[in-house]
Short mmCIF file of C-alpha atoms in Angstrom, two decimals:
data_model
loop_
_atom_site.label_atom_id
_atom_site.label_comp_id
_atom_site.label_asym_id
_atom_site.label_seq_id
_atom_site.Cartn_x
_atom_site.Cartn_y
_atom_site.Cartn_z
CA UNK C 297 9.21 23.45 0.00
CA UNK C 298 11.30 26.21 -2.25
CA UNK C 299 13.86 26.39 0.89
CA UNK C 300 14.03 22.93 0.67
CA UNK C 301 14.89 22.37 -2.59
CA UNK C 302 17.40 25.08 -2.32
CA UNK C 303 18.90 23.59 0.67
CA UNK C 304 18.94 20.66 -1.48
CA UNK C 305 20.93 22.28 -4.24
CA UNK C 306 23.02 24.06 -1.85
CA UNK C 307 24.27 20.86 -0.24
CA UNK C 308 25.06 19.23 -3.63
CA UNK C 309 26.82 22.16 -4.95
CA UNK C 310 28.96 22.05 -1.64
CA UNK C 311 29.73 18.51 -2.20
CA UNK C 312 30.68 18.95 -6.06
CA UNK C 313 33.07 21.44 -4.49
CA UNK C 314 34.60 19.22 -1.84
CA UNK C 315 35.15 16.01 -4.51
CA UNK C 316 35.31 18.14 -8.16
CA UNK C 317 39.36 17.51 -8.06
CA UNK C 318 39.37 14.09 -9.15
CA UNK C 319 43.00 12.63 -9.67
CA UNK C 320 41.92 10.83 -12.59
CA UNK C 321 41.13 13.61 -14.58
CA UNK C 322 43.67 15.98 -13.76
CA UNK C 323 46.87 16.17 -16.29
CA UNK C 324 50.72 16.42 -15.76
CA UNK C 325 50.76 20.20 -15.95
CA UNK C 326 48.19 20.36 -13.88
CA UNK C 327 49.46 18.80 -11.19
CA UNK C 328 52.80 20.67 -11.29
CA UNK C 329 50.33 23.90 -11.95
CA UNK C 330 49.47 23.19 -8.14
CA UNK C 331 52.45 21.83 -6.55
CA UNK C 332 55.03 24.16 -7.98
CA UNK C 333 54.43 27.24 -5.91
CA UNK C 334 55.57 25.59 -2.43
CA UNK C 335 57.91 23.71 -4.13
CA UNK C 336 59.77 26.88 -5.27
CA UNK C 337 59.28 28.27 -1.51
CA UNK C 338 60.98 25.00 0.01
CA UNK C 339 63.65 25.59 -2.76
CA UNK C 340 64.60 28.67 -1.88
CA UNK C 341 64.98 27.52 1.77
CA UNK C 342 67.12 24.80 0.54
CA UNK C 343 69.51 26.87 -1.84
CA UNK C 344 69.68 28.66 1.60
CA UNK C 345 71.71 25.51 3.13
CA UNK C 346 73.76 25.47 0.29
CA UNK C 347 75.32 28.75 0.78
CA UNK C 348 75.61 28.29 4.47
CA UNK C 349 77.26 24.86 3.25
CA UNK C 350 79.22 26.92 0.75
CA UNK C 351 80.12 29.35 3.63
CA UNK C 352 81.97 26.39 5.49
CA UNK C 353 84.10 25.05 2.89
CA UNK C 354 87.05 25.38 4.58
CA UNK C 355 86.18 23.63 7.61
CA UNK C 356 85.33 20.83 5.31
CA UNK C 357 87.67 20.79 3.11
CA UNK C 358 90.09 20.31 6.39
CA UNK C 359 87.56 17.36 7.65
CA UNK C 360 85.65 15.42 5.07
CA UNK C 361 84.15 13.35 7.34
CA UNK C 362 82.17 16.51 8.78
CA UNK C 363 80.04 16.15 5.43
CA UNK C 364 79.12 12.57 6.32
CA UNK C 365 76.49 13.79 8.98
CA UNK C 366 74.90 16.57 6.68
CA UNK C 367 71.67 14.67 6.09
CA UNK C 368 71.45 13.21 9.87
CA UNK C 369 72.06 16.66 11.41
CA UNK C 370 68.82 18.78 9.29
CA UNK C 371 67.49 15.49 8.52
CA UNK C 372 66.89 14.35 12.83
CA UNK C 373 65.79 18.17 13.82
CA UNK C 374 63.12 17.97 10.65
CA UNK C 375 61.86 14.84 12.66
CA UNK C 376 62.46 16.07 16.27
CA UNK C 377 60.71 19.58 15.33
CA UNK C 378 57.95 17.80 13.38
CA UNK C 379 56.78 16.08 16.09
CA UNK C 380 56.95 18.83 18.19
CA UNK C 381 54.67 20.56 15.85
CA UNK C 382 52.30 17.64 15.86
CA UNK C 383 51.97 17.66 19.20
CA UNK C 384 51.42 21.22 19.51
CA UNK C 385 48.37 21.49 16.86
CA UNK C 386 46.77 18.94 18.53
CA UNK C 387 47.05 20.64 21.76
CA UNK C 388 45.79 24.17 20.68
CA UNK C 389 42.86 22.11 18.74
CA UNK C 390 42.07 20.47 21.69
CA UNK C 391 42.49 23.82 23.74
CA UNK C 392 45.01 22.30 25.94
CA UNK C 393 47.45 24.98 25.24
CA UNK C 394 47.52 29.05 24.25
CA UNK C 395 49.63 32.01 23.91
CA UNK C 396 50.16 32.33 27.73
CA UNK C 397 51.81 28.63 27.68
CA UNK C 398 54.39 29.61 25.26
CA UNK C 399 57.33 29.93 27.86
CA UNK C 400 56.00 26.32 29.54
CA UNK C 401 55.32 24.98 26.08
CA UNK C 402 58.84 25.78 24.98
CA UNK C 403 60.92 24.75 27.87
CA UNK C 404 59.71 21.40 28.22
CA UNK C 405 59.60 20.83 24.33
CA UNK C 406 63.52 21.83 24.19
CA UNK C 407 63.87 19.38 27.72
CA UNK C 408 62.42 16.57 25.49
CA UNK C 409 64.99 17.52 22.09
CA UNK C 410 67.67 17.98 24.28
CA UNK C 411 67.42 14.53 26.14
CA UNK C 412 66.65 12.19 22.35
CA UNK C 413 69.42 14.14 20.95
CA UNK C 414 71.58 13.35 23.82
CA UNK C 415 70.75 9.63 23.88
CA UNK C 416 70.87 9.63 19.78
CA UNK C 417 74.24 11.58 20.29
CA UNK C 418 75.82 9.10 22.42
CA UNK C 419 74.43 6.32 20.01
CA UNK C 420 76.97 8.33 17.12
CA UNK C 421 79.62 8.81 19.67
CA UNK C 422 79.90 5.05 20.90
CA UNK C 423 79.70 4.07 16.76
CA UNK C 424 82.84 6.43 16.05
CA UNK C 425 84.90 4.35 18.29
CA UNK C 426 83.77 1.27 16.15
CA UNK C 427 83.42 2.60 12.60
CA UNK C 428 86.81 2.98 10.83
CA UNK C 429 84.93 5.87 8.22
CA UNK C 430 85.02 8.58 10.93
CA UNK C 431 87.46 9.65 14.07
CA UNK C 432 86.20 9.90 17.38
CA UNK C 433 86.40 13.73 17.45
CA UNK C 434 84.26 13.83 15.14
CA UNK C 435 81.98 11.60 16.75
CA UNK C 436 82.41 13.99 19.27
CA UNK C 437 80.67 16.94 17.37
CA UNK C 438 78.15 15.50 16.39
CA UNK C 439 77.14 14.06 19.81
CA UNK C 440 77.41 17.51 20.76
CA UNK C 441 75.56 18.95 17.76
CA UNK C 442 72.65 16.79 17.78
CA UNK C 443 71.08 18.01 21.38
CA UNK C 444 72.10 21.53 20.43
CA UNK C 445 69.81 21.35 16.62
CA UNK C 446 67.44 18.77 18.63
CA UNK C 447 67.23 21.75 21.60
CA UNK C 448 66.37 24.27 18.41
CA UNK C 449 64.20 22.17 16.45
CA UNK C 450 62.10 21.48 18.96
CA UNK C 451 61.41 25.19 20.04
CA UNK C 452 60.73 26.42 16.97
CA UNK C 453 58.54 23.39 16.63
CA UNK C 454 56.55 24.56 20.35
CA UNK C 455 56.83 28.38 19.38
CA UNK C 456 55.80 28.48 15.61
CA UNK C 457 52.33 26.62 15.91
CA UNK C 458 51.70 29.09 18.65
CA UNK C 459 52.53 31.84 17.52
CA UNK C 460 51.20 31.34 14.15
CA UNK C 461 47.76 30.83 16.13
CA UNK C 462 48.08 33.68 17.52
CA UNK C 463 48.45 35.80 14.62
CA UNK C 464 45.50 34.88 13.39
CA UNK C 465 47.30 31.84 10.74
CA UNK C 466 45.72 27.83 10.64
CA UNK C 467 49.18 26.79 12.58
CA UNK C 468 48.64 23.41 10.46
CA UNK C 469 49.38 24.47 7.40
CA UNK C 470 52.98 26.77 7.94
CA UNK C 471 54.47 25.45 10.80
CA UNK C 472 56.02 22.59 9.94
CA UNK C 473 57.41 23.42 6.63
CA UNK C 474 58.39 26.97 8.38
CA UNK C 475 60.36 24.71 10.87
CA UNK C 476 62.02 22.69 8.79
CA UNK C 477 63.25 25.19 6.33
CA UNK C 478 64.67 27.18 8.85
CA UNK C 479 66.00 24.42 10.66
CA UNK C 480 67.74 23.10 7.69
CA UNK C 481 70.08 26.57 7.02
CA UNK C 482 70.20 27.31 10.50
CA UNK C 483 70.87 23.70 11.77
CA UNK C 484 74.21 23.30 9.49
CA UNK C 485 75.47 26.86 11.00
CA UNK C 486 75.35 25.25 14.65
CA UNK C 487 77.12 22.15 13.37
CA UNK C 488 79.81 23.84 11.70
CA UNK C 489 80.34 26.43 14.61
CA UNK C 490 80.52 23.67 16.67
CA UNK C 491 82.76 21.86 14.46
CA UNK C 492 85.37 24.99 14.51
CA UNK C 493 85.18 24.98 18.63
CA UNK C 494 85.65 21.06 18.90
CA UNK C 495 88.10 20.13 16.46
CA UNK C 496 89.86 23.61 16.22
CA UNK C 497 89.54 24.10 12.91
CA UNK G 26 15.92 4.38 31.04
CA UNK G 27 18.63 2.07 32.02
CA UNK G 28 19.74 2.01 28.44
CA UNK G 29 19.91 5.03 28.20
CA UNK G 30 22.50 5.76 30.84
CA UNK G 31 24.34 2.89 30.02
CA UNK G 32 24.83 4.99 26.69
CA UNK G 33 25.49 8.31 28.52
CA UNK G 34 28.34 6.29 30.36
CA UNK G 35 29.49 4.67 26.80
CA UNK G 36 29.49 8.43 25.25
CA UNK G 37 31.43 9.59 28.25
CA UNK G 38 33.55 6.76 28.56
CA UNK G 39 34.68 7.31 24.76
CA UNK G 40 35.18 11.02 24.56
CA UNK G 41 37.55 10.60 27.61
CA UNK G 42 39.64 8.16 26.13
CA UNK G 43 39.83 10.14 22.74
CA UNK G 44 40.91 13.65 25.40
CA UNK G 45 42.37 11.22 28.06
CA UNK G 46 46.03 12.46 26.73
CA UNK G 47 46.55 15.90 28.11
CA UNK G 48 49.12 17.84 27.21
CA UNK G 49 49.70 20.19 30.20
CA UNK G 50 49.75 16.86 32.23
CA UNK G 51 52.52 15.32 30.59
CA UNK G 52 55.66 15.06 32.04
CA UNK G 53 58.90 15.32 29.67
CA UNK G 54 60.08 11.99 30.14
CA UNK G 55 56.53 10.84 29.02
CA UNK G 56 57.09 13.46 26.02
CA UNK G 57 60.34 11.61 25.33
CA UNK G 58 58.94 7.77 25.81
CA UNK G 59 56.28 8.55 23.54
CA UNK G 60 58.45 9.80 20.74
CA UNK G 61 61.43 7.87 20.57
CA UNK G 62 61.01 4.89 18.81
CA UNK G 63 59.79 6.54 15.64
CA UNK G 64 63.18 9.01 16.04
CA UNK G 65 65.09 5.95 16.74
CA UNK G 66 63.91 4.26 13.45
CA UNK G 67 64.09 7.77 10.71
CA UNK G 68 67.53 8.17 12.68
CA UNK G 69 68.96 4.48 11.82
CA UNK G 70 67.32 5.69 7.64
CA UNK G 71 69.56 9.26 8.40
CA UNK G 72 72.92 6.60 9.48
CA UNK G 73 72.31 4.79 6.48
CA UNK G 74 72.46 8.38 4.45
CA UNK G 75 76.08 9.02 6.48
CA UNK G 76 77.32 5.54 5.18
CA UNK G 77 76.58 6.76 1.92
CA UNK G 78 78.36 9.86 1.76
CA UNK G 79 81.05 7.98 3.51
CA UNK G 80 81.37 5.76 0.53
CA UNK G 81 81.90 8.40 -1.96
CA UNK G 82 84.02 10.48 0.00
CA UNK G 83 86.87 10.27 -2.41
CA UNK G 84 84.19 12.28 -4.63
CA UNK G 85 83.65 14.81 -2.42
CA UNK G 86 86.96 15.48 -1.53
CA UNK G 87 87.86 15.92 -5.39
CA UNK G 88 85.16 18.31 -5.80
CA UNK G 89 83.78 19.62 -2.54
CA UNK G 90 81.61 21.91 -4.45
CA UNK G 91 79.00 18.81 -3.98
CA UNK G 92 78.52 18.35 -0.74
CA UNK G 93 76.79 22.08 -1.00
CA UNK G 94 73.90 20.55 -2.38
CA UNK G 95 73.26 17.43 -0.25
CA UNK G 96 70.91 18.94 1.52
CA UNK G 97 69.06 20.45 -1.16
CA UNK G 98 68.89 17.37 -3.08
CA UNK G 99 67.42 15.07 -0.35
CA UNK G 100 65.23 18.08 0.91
CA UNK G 101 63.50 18.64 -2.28
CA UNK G 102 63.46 15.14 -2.80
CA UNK G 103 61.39 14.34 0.31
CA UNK G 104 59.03 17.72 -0.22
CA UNK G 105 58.10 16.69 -3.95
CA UNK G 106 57.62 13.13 -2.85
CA UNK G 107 55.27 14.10 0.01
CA UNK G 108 53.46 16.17 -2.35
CA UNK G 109 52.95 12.42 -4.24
CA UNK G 110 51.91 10.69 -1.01
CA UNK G 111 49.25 13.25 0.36
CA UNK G 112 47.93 13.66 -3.35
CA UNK G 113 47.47 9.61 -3.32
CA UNK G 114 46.10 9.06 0.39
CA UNK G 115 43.39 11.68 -0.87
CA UNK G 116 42.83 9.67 -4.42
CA UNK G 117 42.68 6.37 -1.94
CA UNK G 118 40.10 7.81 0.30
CA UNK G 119 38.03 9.08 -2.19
CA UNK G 120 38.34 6.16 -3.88
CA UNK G 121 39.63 7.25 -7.17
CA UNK G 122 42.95 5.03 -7.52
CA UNK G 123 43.24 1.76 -6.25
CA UNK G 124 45.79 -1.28 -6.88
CA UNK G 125 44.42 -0.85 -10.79
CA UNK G 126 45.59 1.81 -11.01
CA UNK G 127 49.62 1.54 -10.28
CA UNK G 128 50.98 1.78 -13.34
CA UNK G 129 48.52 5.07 -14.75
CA UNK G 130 49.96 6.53 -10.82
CA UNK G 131 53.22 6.13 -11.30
CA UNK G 132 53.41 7.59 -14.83
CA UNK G 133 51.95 10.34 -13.80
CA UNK G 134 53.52 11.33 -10.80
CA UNK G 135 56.93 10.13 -12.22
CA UNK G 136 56.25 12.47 -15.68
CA UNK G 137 55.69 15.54 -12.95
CA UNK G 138 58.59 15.19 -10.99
CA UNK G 139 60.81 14.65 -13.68
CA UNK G 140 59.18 18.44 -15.45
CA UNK G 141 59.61 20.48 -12.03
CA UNK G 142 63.04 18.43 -11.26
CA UNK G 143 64.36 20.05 -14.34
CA UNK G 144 62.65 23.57 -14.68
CA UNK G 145 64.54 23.84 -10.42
CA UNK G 146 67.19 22.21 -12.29
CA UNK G 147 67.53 25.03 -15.16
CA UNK G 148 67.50 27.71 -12.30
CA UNK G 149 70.92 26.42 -10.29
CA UNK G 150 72.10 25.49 -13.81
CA UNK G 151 71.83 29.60 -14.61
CA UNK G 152 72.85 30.34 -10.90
CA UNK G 153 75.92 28.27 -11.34
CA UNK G 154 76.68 30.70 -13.72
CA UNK G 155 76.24 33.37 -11.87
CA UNK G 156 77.19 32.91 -8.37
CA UNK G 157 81.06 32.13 -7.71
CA UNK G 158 80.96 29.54 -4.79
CA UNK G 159 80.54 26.58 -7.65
CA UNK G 160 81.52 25.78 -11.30
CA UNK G 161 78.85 25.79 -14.17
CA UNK G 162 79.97 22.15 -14.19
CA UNK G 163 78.97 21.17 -10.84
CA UNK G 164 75.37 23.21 -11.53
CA UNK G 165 74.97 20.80 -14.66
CA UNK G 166 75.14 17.92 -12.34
CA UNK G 167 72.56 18.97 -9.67
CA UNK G 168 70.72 20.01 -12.44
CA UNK G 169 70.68 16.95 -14.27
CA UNK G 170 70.82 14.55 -10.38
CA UNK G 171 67.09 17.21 -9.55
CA UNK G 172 65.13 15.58 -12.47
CA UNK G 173 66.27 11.63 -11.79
CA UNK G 174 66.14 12.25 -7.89
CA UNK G 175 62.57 13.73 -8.67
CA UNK G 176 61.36 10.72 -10.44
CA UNK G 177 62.41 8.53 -8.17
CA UNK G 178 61.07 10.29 -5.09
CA UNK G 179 57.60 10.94 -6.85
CA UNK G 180 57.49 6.92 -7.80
CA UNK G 181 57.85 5.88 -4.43
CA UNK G 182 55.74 8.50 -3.19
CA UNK G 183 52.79 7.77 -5.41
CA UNK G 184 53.41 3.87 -5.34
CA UNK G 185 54.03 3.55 -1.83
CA UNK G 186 50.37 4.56 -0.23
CA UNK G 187 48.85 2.27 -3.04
CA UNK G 188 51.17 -0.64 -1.99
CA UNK G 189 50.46 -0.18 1.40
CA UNK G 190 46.66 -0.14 1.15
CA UNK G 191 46.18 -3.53 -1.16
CA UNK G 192 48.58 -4.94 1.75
CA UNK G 193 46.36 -3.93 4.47
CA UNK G 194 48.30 -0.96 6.35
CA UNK G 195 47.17 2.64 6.98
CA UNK G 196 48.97 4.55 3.81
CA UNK G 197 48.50 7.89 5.84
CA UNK G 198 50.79 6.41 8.74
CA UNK G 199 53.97 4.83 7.00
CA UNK G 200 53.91 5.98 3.63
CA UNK G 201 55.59 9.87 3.88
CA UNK G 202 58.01 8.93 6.30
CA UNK G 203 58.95 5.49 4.91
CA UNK G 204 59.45 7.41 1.12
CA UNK G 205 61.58 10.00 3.18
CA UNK G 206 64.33 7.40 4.36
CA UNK G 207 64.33 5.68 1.37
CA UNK G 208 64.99 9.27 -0.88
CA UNK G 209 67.82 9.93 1.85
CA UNK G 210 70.20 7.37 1.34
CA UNK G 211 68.77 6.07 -2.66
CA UNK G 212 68.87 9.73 -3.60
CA UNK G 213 72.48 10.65 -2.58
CA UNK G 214 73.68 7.35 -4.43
CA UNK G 215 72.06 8.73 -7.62
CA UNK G 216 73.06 12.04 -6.97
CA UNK G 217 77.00 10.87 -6.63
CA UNK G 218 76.78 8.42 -9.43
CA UNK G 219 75.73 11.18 -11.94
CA UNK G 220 78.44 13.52 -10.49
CA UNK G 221 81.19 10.43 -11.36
CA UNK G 222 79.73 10.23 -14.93
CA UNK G 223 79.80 14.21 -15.69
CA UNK G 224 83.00 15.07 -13.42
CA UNK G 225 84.54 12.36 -14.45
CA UNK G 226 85.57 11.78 -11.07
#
């Protein structure tokens, strides 16, 4: 009867826990008390793409219309990557996939970036010969550019739910934020680089 | 007895259908029909943000300095604004907020964005300062655009799930992603128009 009533208590006390945040009682600074932390972390990541931004002034400063395509270029391999990632934590919960999948896992994640950019990149390419706001060499780069991020995003977004598995890390809770922080500094780099081959800059 | 294994085939007949999707069995062009029409829709959002900075590009090319923080602007504007959406598809499901509600959500979540928009703010403000790639000017107008772009990401964020549940829809599907491609484009209008008003571009 005593173990009972303990297992009672026990149960309740477990469900205080679960429901004791209650939105309705929680104040302003409490709620940027618990949100700030990551929000600082994602900053820092961001302030990250502004110096590599900052880095490639020149290039555009000589070609404006490179800027245009800043938030479609980190903005498509945060989507590409992210489902990626998706896909991957369901398929490690489901024990579908494991460490000794990675190089299978990763090759035909990048296949599937690497064809939706392509298509996506053609889209952009076929619009720059009917939009007067950019030149077709442009258009150019970034049909080029967006397979190449997509390629990137996209293995990252196979690798990092893996690998953060494997490490011993709940791959749902750092590997998509991990992806798209890194894709958005390391992203730009590839589209500038490739901007400087393309339009000799 | 017959009953029985009627419900054995039932139970069976469920869980496969719930595991019939197999990752290891999927081809990539299965990969890529699967995905594509969500990447087709956030990528027609990301064309809208390109029209956008296409509009102001007489801005950017008086001060190029800007187009640094493009990225950081929309990216912290989508992270804080998720924060609002997962924070309100909890409160939904728990039933603590409902359509009642709205105006109490919105404060709130509008009152903390606007308090970590400017404490991020006051940090580039002091690293415009300090760093040489942009002009203490430029830092006062990210750090005044962080705040506004803050509030209007959390608003959405934290009125969007709410919306969507009185109207019927799953807020844990569209909400995050919908509140994403709106932030894109609205953000980098707000963004631009503050850096007219304090440039005086």
């Amino acid at each position: 009867m005593q173990l009972k009533i303990e297992g009672d208590k026990d149960s309740r006390g477990f469900e205080d826990s679960e429901t004791a945040y209650d939105y309705r009682h929680e104040g302003v600074l409490q709620c940027v008390a618990s949100r700030l932390g990551w929000l600082v972390f994602f900053f820092c990541g961001l302030m990250l793409a502004a110096v590599v931004v900052e880095a490639f002034e020149e290039v555009l400063k000589k070609e404006v219309e490179l800027s245009y395509f800043v938030p479609l270029l980190i903005g498509h391999g945060g989507n590409t990557g992210s489902q990626a990632v998706a896909t991957m934590i369901r398929a490690l919960a489901l024990g579908q996939v494991g460490m000794q999948d990675l190089f299978m896992v990763v090759a035909k994640e990048g296949a599937a970036g690497v064809i939706m950019g392509t298509l996506l990149g053609l889209c952009i390419l076929a619009f720059s010969f009917v939009w007067s706001g950019i030149t077709p060499a442009v258009g150019l780069t970034v049909a080029v550019a967006l397979p190449v991020v997509s390629l990137w995003a996209n293995v990252l977004g196979a690798a990092l739910p893996i690998l953060s598995a494997r490490l011993g890390y709940n791959p749902a809770v750092t590997s998509a934020p991990l992806m798209t922080t890194i894709v958005d500094s390391t992203g730009l780099i590839i589209y500038f680089y490739i901007a400087k081959w393309i339009l000799q800059l």
